[in-house]
Coordinates of C-alpha atoms and ligand atoms in Angstrom, one line a residue:
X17 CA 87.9 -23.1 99.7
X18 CA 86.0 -20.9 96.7
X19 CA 89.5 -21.2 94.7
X20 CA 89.0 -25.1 95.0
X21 CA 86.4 -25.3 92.8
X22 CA 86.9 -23.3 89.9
X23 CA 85.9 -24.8 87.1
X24 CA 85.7 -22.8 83.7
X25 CA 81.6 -23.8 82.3
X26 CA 80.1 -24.4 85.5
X27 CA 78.2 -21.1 86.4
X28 CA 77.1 -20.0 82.8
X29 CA 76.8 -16.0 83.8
X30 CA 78.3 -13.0 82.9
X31 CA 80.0 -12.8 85.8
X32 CA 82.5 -15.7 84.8
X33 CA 85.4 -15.4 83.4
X34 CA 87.4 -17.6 81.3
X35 CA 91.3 -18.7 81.6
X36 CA 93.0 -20.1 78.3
X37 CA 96.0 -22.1 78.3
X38 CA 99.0 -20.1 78.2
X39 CA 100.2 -21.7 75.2
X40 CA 99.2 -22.4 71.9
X41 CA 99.8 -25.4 69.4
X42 CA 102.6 -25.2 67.2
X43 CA 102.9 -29.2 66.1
X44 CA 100.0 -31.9 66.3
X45 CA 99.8 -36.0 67.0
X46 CA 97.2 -37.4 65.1
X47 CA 95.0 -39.9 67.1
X48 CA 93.2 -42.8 66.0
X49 CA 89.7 -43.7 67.2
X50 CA 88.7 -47.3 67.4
X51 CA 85.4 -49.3 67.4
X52 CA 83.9 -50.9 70.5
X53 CA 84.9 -54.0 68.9
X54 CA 88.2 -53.4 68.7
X55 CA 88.5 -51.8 71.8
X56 CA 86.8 -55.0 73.3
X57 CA 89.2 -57.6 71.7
X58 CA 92.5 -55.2 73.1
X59 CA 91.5 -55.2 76.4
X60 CA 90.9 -58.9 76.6
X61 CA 94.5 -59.1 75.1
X62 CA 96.0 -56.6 77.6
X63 CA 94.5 -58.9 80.1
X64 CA 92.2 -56.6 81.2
X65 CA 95.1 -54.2 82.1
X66 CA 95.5 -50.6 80.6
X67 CA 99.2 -50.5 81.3
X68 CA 99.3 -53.6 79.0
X69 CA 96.9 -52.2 76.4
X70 CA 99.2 -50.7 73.2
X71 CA 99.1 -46.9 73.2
X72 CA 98.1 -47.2 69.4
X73 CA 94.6 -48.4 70.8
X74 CA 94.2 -45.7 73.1
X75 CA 92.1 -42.5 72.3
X76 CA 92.4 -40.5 75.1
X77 CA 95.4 -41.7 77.6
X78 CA 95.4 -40.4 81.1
X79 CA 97.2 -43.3 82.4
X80 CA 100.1 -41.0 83.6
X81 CA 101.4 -37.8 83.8
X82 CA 104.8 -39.4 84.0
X83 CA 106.7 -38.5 80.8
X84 CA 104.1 -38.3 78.7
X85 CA 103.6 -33.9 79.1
X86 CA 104.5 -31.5 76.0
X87 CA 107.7 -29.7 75.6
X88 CA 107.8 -26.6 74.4
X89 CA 109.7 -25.0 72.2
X90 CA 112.2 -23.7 73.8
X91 CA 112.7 -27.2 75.5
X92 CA 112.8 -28.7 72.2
X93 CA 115.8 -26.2 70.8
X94 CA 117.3 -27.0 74.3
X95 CA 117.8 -30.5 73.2
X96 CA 119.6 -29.5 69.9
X97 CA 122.0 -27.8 72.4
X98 CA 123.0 -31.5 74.1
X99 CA 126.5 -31.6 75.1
X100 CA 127.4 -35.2 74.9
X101 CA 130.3 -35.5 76.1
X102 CA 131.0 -38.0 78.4
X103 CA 131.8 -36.3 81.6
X104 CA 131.4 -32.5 82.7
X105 CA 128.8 -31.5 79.9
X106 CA 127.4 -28.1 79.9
X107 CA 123.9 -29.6 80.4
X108 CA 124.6 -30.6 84.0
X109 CA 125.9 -27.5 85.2
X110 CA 122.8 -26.0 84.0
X111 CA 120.4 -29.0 85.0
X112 CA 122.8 -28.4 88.5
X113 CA 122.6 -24.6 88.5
X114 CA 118.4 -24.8 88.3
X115 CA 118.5 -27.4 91.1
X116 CA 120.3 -24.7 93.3
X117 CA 117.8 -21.9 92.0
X118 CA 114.7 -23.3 92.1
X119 CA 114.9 -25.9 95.3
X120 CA 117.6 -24.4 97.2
X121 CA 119.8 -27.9 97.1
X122 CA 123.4 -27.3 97.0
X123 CA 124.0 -30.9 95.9
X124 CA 122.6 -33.1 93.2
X125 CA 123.0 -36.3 91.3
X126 CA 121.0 -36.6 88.3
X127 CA 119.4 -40.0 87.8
X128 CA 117.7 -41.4 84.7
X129 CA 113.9 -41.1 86.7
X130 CA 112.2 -40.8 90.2
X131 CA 113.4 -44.2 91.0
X132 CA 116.5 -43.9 90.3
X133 CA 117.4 -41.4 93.3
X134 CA 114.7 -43.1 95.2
X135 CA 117.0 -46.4 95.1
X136 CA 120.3 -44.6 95.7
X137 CA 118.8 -42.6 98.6
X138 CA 117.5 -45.8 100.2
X139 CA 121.0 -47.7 99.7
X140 CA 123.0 -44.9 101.6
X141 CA 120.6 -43.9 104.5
X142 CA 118.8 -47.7 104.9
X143 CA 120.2 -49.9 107.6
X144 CA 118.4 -53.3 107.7
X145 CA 115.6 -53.5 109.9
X146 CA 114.8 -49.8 110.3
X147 CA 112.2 -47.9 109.6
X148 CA 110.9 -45.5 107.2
X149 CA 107.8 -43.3 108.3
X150 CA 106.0 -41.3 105.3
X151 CA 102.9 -39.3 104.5
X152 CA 100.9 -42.5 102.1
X153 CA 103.3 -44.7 100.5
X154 CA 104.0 -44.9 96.6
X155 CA 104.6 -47.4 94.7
X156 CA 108.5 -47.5 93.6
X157 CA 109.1 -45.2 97.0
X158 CA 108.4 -48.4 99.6
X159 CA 109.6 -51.1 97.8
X160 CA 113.4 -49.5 97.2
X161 CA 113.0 -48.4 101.1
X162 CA 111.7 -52.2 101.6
X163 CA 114.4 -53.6 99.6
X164 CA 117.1 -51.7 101.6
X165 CA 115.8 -53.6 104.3
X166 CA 113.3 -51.1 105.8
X167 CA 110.1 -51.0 106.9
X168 CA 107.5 -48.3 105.5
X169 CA 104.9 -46.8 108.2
X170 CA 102.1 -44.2 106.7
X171 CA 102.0 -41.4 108.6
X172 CA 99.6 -39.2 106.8
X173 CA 96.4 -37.7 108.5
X174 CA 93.0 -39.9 108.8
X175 CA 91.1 -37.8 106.4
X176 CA 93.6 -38.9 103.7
X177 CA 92.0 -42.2 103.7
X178 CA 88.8 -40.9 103.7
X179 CA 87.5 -40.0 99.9
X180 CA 84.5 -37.7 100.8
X181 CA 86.8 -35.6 103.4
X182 CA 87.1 -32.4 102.6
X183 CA 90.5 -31.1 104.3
X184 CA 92.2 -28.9 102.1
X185 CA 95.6 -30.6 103.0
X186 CA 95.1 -34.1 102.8
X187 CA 98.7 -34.3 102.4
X188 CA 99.7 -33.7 105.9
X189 CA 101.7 -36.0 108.4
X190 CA 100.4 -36.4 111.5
X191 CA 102.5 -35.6 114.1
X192 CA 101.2 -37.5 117.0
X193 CA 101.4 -40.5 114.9
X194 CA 104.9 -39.3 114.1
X195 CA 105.6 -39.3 117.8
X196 CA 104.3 -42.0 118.4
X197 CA 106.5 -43.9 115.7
X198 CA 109.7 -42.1 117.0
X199 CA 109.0 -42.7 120.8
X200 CA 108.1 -46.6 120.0
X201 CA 111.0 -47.1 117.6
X202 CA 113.4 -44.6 118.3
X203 CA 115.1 -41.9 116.2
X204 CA 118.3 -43.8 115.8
X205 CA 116.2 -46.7 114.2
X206 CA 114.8 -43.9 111.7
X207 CA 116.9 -43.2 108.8
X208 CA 114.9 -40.1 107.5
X209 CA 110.7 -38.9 106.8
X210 CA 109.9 -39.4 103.5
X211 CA 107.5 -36.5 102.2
X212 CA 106.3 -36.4 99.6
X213 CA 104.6 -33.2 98.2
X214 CA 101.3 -33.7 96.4
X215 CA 100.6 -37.0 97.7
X216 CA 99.9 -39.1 94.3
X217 CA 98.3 -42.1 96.6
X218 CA 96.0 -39.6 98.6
X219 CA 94.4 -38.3 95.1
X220 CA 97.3 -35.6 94.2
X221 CA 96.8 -34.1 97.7
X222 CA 98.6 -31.7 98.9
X223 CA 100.9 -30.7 102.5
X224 CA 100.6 -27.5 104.2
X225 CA 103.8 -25.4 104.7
X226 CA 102.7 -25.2 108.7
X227 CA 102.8 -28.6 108.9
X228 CA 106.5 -29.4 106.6
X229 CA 107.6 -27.1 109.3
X230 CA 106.0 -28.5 112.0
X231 CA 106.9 -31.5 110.8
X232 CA 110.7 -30.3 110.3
X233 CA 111.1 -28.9 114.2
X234 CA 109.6 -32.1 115.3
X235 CA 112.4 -34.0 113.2
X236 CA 114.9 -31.4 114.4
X237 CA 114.1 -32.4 118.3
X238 CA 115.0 -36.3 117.5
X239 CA 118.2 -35.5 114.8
X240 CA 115.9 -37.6 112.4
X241 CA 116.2 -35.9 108.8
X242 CA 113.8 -35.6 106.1
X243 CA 113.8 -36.1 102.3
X244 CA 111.2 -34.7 99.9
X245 CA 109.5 -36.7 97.2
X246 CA 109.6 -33.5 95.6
X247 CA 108.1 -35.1 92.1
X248 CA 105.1 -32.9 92.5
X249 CA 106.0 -30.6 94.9
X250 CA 105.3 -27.3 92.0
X251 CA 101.9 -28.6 92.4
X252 CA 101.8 -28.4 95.8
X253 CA 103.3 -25.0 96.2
X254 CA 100.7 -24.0 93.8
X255 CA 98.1 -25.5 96.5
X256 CA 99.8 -23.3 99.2
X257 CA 99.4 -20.3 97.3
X258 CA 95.8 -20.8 96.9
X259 CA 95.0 -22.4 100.1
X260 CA 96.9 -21.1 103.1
X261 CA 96.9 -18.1 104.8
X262 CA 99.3 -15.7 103.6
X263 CA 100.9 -16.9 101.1
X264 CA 98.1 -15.5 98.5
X265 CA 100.6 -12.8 97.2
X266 CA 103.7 -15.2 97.1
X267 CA 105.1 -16.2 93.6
X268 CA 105.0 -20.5 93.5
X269 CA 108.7 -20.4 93.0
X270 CA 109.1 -18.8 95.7
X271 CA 106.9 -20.7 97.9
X272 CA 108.4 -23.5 96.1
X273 CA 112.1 -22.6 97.9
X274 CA 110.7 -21.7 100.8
X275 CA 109.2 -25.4 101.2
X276 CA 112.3 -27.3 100.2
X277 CA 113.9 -25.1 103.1
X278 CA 112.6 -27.8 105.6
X279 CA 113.9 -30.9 104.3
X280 CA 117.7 -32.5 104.1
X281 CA 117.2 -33.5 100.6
X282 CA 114.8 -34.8 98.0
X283 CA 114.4 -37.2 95.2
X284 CA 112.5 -36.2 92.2
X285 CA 111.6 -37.4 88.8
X286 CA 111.5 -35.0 86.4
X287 CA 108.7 -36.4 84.2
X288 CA 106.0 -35.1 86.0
X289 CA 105.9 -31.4 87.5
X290 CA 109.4 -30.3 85.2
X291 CA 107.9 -31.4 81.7
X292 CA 110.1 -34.2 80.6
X293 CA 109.7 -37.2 79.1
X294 CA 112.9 -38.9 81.1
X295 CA 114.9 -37.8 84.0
X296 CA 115.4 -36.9 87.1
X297 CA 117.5 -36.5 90.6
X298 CA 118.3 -36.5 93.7
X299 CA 119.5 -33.3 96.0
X300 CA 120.6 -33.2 99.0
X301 CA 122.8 -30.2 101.5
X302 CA 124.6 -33.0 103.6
X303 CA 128.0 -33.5 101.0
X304 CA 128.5 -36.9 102.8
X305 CA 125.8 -37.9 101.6
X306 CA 126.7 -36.2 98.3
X307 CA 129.9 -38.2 98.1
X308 CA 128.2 -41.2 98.6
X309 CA 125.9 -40.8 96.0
X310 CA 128.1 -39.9 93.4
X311 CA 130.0 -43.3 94.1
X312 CA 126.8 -45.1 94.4
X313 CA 125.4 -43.0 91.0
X314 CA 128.4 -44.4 89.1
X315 CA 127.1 -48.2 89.9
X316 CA 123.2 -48.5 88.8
X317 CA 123.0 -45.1 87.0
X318 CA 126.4 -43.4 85.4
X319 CA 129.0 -41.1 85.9
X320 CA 127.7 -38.2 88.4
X321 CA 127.6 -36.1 85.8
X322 CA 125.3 -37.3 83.5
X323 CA 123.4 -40.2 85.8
X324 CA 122.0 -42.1 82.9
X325 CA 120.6 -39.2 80.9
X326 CA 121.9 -37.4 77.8
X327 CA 123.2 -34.0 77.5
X328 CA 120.0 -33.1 75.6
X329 CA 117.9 -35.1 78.5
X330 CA 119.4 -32.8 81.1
X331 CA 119.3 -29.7 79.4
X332 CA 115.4 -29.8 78.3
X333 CA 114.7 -30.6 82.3
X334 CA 117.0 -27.2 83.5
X335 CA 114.7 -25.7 81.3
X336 CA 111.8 -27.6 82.4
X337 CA 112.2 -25.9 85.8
X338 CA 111.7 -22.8 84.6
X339 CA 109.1 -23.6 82.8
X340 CA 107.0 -25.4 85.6
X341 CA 107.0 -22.5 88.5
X342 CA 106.0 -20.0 86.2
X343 CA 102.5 -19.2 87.9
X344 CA 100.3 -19.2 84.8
X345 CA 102.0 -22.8 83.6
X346 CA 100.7 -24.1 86.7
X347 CA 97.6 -22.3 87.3
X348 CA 96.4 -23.8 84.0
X349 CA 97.7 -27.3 84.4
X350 CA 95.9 -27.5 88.1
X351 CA 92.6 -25.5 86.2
X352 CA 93.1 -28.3 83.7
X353 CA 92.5 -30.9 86.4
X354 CA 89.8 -28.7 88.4
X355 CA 87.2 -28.7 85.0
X356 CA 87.2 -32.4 84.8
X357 CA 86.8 -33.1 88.3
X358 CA 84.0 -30.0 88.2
X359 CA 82.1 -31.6 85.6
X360 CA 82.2 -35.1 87.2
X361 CA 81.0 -33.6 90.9
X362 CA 78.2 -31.9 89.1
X363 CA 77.2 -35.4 87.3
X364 CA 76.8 -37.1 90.9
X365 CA 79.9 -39.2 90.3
X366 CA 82.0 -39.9 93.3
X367 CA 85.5 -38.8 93.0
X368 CA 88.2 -38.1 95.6
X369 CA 87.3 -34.6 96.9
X370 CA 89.0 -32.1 96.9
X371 CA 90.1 -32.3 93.3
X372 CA 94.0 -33.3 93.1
X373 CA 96.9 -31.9 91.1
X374 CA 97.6 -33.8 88.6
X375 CA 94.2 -36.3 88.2
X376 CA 91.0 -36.8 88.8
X377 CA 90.3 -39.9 90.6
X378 CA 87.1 -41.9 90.7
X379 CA 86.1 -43.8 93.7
X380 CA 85.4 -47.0 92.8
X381 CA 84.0 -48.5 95.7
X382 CA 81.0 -45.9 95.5
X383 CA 81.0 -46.2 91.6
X384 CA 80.5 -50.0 92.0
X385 CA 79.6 -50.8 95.4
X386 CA 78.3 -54.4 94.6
X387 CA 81.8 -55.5 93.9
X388 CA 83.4 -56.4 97.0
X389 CA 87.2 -55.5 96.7
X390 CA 88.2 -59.3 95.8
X391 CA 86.4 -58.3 92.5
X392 CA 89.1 -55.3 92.0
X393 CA 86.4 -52.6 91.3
X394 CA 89.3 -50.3 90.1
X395 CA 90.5 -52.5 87.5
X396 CA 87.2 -53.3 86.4
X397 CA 86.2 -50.0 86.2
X398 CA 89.4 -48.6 84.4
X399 CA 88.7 -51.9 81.6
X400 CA 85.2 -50.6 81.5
X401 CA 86.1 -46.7 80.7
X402 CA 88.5 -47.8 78.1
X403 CA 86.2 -50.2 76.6
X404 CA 82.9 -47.3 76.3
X405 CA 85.3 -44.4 74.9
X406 CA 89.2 -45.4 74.7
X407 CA 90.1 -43.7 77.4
X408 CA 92.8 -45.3 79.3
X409 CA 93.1 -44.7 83.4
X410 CA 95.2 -46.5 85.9
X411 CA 93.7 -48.3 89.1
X412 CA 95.3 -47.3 92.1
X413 CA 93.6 -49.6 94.9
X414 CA 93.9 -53.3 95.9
X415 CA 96.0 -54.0 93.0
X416 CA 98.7 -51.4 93.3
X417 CA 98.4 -52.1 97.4
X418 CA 100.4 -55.7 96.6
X419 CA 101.3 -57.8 99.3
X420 CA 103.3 -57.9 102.8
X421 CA 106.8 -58.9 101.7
X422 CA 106.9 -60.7 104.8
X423 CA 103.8 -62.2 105.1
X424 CA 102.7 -62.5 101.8
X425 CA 99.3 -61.2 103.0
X426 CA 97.0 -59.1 100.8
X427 CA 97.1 -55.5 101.4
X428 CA 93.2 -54.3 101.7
X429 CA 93.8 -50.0 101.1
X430 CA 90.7 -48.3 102.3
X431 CA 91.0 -46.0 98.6
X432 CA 89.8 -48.1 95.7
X433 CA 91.0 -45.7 92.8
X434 CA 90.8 -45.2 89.4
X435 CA 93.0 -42.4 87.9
X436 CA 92.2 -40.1 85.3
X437 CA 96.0 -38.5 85.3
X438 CA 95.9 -35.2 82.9
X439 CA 99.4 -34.8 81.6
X440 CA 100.9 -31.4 80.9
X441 CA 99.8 -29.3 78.1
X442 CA 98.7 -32.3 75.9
X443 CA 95.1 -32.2 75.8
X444 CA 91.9 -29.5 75.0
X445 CA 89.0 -29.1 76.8
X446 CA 87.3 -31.1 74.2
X447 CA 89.3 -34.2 75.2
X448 CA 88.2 -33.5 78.8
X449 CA 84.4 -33.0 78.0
X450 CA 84.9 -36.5 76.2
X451 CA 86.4 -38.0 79.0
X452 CA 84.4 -36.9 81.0
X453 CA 81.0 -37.9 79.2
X454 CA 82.6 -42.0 78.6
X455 CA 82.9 -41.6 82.4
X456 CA 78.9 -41.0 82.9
X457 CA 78.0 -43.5 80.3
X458 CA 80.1 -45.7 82.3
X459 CA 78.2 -44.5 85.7
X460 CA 74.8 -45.1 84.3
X461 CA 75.3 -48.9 83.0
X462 CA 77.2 -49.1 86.5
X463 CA 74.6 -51.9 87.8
X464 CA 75.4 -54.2 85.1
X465 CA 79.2 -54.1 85.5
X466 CA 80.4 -57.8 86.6
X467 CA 84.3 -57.7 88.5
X468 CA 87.6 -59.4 87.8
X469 CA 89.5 -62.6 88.7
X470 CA 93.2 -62.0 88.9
X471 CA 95.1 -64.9 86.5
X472 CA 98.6 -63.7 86.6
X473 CA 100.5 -62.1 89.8
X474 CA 104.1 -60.7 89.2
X475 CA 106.5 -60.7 92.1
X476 CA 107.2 -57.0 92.1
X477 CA 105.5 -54.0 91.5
X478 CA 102.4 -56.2 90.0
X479 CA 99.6 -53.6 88.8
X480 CA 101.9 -52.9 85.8
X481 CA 102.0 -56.3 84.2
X482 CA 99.2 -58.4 86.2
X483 CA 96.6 -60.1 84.0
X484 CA 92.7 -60.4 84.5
X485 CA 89.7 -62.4 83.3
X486 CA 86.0 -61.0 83.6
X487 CA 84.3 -63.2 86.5
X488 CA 81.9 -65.7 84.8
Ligands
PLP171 C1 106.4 -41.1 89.4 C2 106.7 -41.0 90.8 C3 107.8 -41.5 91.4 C4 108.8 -42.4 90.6 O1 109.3 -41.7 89.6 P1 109.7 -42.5 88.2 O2 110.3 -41.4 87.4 O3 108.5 -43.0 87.6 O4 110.7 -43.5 88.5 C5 108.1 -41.3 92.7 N1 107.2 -40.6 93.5 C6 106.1 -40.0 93.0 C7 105.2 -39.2 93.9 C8 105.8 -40.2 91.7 O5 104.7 -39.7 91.2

């Protein structure tokens, strides 16, 4: 596991050696700072939510790395090349062509983000009353598969749920659980395994290749297909390469193909691993299922040419590809994550271990074990963080959990998160050191931190626009 940690100012000797970014800055965004006054008045106005704070507020935002990564150059003079025309533009055929390259799909429809594919997948395979097995849910992910009338069952490993644990996959299905689902349900009553590849729940974690083929013959036995959430799945070939025997040597583009290989399909959005701001798709190899998703496409989305994006849209995301399996892109963006989770372990602050993809996550129910999880200890703690240095973070615990649609019971998840999400090629080392040193300041007042009451509850999908009030 010495590749794991691998921060860059840890060991202080002669015998380290640095890695830059492979990139340098060609055009700057100027941000604002803001007092603790201010910062104090906007979150009581957000309702003590970051995702309702404005960005203008925000210092440092690692809300998301959805959307919100850098293009580059040759991205940006992509989107002077838009063909806007309304059907066959050049754009898709390249967007279609790096689909083919790059994840082996022979079939795609593009879609205007991840949850766009996600609800046209669902539609087509989803009859009422089945279910859905998958390695940790996401958010958008069960509630189109619930809304097609499914039922979601996590399949993922124990260790997942278990911050301290220090598995290198944390990713990974388990099979006997797997089994267990298929022999108790029955593979007719399973539409498909969702995978998805890092799992963004888990803390960016990623699957092993032995075990997407493992899980793929076990599939194979039943007749019980499997789609990708390929959204991070560059990160987690980049994971493979560093982790698992014998792939060392191997390109992540190529480990990238090779992974895809044991799935029917995926869907993706291409504002995380392929350097977007809006987009994405969904692939399959079935054409049935192609030709019912470009019927379906036409309905919530747009012709199946375009899907809801522009020409331009679809072009800088072909290029995007490219961009994102390049090995020193992603060896950098992963590093990126690795310093800040470094400097954090070596403060004493408990985060998810190992260190994810694409964020750093703090474990709030260590960071503020007096809170019980009533008292949302993620929310508080991502109000708290924004409040000491204007850094916004997301909380991925009992808030984003929601309810049983069919109970209406509280979900309890045993991870009480708070997300520090680094997007792509968008901030220094500086702006992680800062982060990082609001985060301690935050961990030494920790006793003094008081919890949340929840005063608004949206039906759907409530963590984005829920509002708090500070417990008296
Ligand atoms: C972001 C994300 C999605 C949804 O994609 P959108 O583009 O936000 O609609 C689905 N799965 C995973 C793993 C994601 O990170």
């Amino acid at each position: 596991m010495s590749n794991i940690i691998r921060g860059k100012t840890i060991v202080e000797s002669r015998e380290r050696r640095s890695w830059a970014e492979p990139y340098k800055i060609k055009m700057v965004e100027r941000l604002k700072t803001t007092t603790r006054e201010q910062r104090l008045r906007a979150i009581a106005e957000a309702g003590y939510n970051t995702f309702l704070l404005r960005s203008k507020d925000v210092y440092i935002d690692l809300l998301t790395d959805s959307g919100t990564s850098a293009m580059s150059d040759h991205q940006w003079a992509g989107i002077m090349m838009g063909d806007e025309a309304y059907s066959g533009s050049e754009n898709f055929y390249h967007l279609e062509a790096a689909v083919q390259k790059f994840y082996g799909f022979p079939y795609m429809v593009p879609t205007h983000q991840g949850r766009g594919a996600e609800h046209l997948l669902s539609r087509i395979m989803i009859r009422q009353g089945q279910t859905v097995p998958g390695n940790m849910y996401f958010t958008t992910t069960r509630l189109h598969q619930e809304l097609a009338g499914a039922t979601f069952v996590d399949v993922i490993i124990d260790e997942a749920h278990d911050p301290a644990s220090l598995h290198p996959f944390k990713g990974n299905v388990d099979l006997a659980k797997l089994q267990a689902l298929i022999d108790r349900e029955g593979a007719d009553n399973i539409p498909y395994v969702c995978v998805a590849a890092t799992v963004n729940m888990a803390g960016g974690q990623p699957i092993s290749m032995q075990n997407m083929r493992d899980v793929h013959a076990l599939c194979a036995r039943h007749g019980i297909k499997i789609f990708l959430d390929a959204t991070r799945a560059v990160e987690n070939a980049y994971f493979i390469q560093q982790r698992e025997e014998g792939y060392k040597n191997r390109s992540v583009a190529s480990i990238l193909h090779e992974f895809c290989v044991y799935s029917d399909g995926a869907t993706m959005s291409g504002k995380k691993d392929l350097l977007v701001n809006i987009g994405g798709f969904l692939a399959m190899r079935d054409p049935n299922i192609y030709q019912q998703a470009s019927s379906l496409v036409v309905v919530f989305e747009g012709m199946h040419t375009y899907g809801g994006l522009a020409g331009r849209d679809m072009e800088a995301m072909a290029r995007g590809i490219e961009e994102a399996v390049d090995d020193d892109h992603i060896r950098a963006r992963v590093g990126q994550v690795e310093y800040l989770g470094e400097k954090l372990i070596g403060w004493g602050i408990p985060i998810v271990l190992p260190v994810g993809g694409h964020a750093v996550y703090l474990d709030a129910k260590r960071f503020l074990p007096h809170l019980t999880q009533d008292q949302f200890p993620a929310q508080t703690l991502a109000a708290e963080l924004y409040i000491q240095g204007g850094i916004r973070s997301m909380e991925r615990g009992i808030v984003s959990a929601g309810r049983d649609p069919v109970t209406g019971a509280q979900r309890y998840p045993k991870l009480e998160l708070v997300r520090l999400t680094i997007p792509r090629r968008v901030y220094t080392q500086a702006h992680l050191d800062v982060t990082a040193e609001s985060v301690a300041d935050c961990f030494d007042r920790r006793a003094s931190i008081t919890g949340l009451t929840m005063t608004y509850e949206p039906q759907y999908l409530r963590f984005f626009q829920a509002r708090f009030e500070p417990i008296a």
